[in-house]
Short mmCIF file of C-alpha atoms in Angstrom, two decimals:
data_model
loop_
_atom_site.label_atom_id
_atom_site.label_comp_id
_atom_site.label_asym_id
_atom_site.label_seq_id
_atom_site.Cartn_x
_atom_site.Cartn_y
_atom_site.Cartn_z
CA UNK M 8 93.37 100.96 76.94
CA UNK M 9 90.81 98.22 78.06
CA UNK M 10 88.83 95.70 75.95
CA UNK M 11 86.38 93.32 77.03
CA UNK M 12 84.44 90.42 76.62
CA UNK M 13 81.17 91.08 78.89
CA UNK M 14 78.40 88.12 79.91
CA UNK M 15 75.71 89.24 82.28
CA UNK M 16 72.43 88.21 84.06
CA UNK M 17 70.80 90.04 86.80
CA UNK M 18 71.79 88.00 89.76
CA UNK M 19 73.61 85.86 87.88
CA UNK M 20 77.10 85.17 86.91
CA UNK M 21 79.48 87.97 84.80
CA UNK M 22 82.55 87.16 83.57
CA UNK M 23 84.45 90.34 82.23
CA UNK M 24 88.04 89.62 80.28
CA UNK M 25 89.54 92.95 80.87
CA UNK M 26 92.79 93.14 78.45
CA UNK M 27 95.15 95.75 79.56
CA UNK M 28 98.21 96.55 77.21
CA UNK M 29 100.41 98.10 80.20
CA UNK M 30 100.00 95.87 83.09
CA UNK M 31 103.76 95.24 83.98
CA UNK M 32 105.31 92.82 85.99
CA UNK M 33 107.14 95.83 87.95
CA UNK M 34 108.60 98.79 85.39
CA UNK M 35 107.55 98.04 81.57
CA UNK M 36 109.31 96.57 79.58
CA UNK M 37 107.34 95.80 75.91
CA UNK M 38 103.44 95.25 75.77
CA UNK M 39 101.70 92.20 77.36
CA UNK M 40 97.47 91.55 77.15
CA UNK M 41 96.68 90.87 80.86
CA UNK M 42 93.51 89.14 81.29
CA UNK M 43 91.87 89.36 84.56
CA UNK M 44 88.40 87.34 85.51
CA UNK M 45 85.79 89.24 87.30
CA UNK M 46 82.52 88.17 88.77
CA UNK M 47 79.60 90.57 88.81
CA UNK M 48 76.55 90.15 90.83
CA UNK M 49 73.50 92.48 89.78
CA UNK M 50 70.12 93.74 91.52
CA UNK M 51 67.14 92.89 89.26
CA UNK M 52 66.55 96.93 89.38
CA UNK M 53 68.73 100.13 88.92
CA UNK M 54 71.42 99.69 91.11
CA UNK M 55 71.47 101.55 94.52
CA UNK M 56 74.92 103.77 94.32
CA UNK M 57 77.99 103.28 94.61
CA UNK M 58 79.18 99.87 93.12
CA UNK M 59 80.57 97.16 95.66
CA UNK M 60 84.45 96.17 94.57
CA UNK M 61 85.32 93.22 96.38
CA UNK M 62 89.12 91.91 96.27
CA UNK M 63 90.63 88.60 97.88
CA UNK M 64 93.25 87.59 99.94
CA UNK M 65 96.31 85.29 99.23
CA UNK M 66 96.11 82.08 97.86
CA UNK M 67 92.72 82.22 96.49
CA UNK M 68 90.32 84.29 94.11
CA UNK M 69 87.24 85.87 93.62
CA UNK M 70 84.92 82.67 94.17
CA UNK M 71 85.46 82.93 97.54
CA UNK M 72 83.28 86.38 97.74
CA UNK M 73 80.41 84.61 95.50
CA UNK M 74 79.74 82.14 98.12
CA UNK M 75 77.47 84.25 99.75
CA UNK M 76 78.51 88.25 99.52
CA UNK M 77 77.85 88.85 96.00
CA UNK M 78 74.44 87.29 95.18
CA UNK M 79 73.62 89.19 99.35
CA UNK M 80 74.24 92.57 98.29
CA UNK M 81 73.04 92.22 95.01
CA UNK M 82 69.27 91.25 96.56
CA UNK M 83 70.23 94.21 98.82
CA UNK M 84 70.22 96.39 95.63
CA UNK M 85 73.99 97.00 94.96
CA UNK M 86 76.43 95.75 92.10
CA UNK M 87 78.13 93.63 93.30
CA UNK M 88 81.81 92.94 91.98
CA UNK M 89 84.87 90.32 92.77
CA UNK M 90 88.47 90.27 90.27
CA UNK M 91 90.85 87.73 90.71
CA UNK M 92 94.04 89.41 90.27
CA UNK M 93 97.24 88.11 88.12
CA UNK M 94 97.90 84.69 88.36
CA UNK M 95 94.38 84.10 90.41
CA UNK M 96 91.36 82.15 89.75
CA UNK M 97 90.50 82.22 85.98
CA UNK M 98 92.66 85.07 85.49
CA UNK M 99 95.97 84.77 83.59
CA UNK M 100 99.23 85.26 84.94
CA UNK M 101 99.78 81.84 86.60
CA UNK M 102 102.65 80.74 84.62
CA UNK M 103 104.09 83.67 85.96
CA UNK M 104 103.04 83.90 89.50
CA UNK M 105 106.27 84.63 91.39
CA UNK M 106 107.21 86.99 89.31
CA UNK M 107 104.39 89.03 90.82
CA UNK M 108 104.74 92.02 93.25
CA UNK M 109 101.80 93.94 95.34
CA UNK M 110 102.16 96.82 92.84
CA UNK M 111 101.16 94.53 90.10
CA UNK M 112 98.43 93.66 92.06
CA UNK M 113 97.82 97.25 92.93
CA UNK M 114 97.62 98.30 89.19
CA UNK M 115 95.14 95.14 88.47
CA UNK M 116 92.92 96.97 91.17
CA UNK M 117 93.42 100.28 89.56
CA UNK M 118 92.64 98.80 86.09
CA UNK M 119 89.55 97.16 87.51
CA UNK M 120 88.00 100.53 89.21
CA UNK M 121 89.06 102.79 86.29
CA UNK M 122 86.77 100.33 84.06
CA UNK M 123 83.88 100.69 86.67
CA UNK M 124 81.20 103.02 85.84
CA UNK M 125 81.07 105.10 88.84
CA UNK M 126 83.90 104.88 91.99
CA UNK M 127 83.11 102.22 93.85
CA UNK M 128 83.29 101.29 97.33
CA UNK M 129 86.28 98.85 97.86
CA UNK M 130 86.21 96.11 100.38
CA UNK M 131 89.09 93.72 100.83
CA UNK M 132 89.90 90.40 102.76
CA UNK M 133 93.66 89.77 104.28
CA UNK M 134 95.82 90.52 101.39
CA UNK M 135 93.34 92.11 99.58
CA UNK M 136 93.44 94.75 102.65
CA UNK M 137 97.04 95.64 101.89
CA UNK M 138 96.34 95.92 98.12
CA UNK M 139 93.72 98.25 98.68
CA UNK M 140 95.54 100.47 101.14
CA UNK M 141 98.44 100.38 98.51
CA UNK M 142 96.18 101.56 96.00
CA UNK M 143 94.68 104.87 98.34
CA UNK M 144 98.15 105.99 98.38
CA UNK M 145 97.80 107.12 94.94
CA UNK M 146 94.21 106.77 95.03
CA UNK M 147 92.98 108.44 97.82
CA UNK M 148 89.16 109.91 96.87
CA UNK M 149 87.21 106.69 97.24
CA UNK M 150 83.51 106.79 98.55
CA UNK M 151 84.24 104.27 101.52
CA UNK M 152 86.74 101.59 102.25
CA UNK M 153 86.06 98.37 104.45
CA UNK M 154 88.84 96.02 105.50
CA UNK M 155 88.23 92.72 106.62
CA UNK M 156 90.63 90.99 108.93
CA UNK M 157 93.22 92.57 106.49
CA UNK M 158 97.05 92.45 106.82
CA UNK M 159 98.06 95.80 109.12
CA UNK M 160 99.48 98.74 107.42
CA UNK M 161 102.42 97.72 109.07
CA UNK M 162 102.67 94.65 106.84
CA UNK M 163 102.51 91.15 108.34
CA UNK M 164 106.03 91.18 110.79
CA UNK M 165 103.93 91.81 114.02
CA UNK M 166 101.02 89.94 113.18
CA UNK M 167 103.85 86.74 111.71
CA UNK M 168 105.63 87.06 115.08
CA UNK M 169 102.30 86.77 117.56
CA UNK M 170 101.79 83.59 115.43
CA UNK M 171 104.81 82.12 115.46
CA UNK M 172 105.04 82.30 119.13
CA UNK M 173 101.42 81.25 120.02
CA UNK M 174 100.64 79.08 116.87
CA UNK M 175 104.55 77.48 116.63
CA UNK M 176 103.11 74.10 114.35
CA UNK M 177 100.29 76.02 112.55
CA UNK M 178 103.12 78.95 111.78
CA UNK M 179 105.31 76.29 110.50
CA UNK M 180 102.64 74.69 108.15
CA UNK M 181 101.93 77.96 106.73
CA UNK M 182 105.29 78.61 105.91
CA UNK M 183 105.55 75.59 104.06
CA UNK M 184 101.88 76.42 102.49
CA UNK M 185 103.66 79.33 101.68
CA UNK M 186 106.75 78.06 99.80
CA UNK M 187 104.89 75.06 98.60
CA UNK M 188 101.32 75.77 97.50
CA UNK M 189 97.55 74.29 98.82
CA UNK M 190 99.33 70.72 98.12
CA UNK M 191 100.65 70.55 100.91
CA UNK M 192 97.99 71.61 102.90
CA UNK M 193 95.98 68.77 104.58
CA UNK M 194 92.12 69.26 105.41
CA UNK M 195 92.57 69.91 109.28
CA UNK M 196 95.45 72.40 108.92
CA UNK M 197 93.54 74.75 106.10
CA UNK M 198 90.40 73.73 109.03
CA UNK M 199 92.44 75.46 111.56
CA UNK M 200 94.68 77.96 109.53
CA UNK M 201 91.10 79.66 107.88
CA UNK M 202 87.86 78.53 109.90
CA UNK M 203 86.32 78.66 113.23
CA UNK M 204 84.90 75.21 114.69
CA UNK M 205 81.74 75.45 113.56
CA UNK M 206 82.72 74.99 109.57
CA UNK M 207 80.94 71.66 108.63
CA UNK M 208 83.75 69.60 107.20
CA UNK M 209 81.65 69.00 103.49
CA UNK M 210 82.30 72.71 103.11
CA UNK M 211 85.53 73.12 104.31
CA UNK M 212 86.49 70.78 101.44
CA UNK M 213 84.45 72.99 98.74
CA UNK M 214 86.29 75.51 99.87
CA UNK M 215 89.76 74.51 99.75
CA UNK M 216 89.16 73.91 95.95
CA UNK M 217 89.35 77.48 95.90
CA UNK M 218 93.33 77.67 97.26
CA UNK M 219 96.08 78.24 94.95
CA UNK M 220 99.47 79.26 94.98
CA UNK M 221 100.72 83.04 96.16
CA UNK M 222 103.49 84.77 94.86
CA UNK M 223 106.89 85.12 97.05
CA UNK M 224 107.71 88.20 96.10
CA UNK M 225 104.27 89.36 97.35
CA UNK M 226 104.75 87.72 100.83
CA UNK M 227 107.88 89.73 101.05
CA UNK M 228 106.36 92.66 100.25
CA UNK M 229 103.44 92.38 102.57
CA UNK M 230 106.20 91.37 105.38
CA UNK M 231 107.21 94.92 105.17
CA UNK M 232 109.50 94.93 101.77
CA UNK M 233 106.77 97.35 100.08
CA UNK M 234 106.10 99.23 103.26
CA UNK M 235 102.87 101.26 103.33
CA UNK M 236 103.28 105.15 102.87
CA UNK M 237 99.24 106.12 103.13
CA UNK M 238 98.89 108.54 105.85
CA UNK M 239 95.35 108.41 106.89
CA UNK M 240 94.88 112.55 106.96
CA UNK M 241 95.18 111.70 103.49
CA UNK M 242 91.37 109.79 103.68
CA UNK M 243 88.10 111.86 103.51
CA UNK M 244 86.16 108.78 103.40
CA UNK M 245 84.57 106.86 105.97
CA UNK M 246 86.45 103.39 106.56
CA UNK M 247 84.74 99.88 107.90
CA UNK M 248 87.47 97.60 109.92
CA UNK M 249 86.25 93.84 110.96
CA UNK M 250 87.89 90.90 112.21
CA UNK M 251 86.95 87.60 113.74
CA UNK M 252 88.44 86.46 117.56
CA UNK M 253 88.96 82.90 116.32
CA UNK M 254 91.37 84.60 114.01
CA UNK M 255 95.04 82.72 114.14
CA UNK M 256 96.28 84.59 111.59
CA UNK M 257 95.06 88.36 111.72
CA UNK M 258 94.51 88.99 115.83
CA UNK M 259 91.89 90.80 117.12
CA UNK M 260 94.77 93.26 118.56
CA UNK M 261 95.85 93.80 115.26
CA UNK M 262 92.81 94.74 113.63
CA UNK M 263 92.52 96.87 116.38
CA UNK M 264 95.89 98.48 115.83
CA UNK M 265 94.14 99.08 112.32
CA UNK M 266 91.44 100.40 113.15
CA UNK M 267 93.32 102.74 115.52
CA UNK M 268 95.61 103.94 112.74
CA UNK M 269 92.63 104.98 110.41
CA UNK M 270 90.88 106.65 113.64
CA UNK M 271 87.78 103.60 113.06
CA UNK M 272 86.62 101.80 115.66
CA UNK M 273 87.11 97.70 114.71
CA UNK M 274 84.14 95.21 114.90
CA UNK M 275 85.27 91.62 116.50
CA UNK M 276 82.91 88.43 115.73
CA UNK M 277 82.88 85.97 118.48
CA UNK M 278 82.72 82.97 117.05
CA UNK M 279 84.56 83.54 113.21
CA UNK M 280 87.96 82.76 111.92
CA UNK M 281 90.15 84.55 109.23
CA UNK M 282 87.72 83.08 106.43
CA UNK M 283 85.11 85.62 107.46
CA UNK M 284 82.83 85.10 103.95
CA UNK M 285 83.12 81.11 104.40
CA UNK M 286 81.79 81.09 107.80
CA UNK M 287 78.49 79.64 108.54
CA UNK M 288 77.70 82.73 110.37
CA UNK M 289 78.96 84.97 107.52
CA UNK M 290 75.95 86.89 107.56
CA UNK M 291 76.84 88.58 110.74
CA UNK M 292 79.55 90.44 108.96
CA UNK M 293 77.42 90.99 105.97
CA UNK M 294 74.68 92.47 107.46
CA UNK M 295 76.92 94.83 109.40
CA UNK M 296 78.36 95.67 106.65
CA UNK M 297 75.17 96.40 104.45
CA UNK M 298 74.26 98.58 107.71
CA UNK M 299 77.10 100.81 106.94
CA UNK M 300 76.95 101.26 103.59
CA UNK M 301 73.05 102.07 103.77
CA UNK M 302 73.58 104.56 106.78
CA UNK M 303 77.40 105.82 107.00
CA UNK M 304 78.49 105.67 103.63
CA UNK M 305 75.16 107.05 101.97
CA UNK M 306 74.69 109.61 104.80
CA UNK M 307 78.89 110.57 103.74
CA UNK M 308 78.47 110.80 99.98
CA UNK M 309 74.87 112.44 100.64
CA UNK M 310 76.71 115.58 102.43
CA UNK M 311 79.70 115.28 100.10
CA UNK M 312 76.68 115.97 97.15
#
């Protein structure tokens, strides 16, 4: 059973308290009241179907999708929509962060669609990926799916290895960013870890105000501890796949192994890092995006009446 506590303006800024009475750290045990903070962005007219779910990646929350993607597809006509998950952003949870596994995460995202009024499209960043392609296994009738420079549904082994070896100091400082949280984290390394060269260093700062924290248990799991099980014959739906060749985290080859496993073809931008929403050239993603949801996905859900 959900509750909530709903505050909206057209293009403006919706926070929705969704209180769920069986959100579990792992198998339940009692009843909790999970609160979980979502940002909506709406079009000043009926909104153009399906809704837009967007979810984050580690270490961060939904803010980082109202920089720019929210307020873009809502003047595009959509409705727009970011959750922090557990122990993110202005959710709660924090006090109990690494206590947290990707199916909690998974059943936040569940929670969060279920309350939508109509299935939306889902679009997720890095982590956010994984949680998403965790959530089709169960889950599979979506209207579209777009990952962006998302961990592999292998998990994150490959993609830790190719960094470790060609990144060895940058590797290291993530580890540590890992263990440790964004205090660690000085301005150049998140500079180099998240953005391409051309982030202007007043925003870089904004943005790292927007780092937290990330459960352990949730890098294990995305290191191949909760291995994916989604066969893609399993998806009728069409499926978007980006990445970004300044990308130290989530290669180009890997999104392209991604892409290959869903039978998509992946879209590289030159001159974008794993951050793809921060960039100054964000729109380049966005618009391609907004090109497939107007064309591919409405031309899909048109024939599947």
């Amino acid at each position: 059973m959900l509750e909530h506590v709903v505050f909206t303006t057209h293009l403006g800024w919706q926070h929705v308290q969704v209180f769920s009475r069986d959100n579990q750290p792992g198998k339940t045990a009692g009843i909790t009241r999970m609160k979980l903070a979502q940002i909506s962005r709406l079009p000043d007219t009926a909104p153009k179907p399906p809704p837009l779910l967007f979810v984050h990646g580690a270490f961060t929350d939904a803010r980082i999708w109202d920089a720019h993607f929210l307020p873009y597809f809502a003047r595009q006509g959509y409705a727009a929509h970011a959750v922090s998950l557990r122990g993110h952003g202005f959710s709660e949870g924090h006090e109990q962060l690494h206590r947290w596994r990707l199916r909690d995460y998974v059943a936040d995202l569940a929670r969060t669609v279920a309350d939508l009024p109509a299935p939306p499209v889902l679009i997720g960043h890095s982590m956010g990926g994984m949680v998403i392609q965790k959530y089709l296994e169960t889950h599979p009738k979506i209207p579209a799916v777009a990952l962006m420079a998302s961990v592999p549904p292998q998990g994150l082994l490959t993609s830790n290895l190719h960094m470790a070896m060609r990144y060895p100091f940058l590797f290291q400082q993530m580890a540590l960013f890992s263990l440790f949280g964004p205090t660690l984290g000085s301005p150049d390394m998140m500079h180099r870890l998240l953005f391409s060269r051309e982030m202007p260093t007043a925003k870089l700062r904004e943005y790292i105000d927007y780092m937290q924290a990330e459960s352990q248990l949730v890098s294990l799991d995305l290191a191949g501890m909760d291995p994916l099980r989604l066969k893609p014959q399993q998806l009728q739906c069409p499926m978007l796949v980006q990445g970004a060749q300044q990308d130290v985290f989530i290669s180009p080859s890997i999104v392209r192994q991604t892409a290959r496993f869903y039978g998509s073809e992946a879209q590289i931008f030159p001159n974008m890092a794993h951050a793809m929403m921060l960039e100054e050239n964000w729109r380049e993603a966005a618009d391609s995006l907004l090109h497939w949801l107007d064309q591919v996905v409405a031309t899909h859900l048109a024939a599947a009446g």
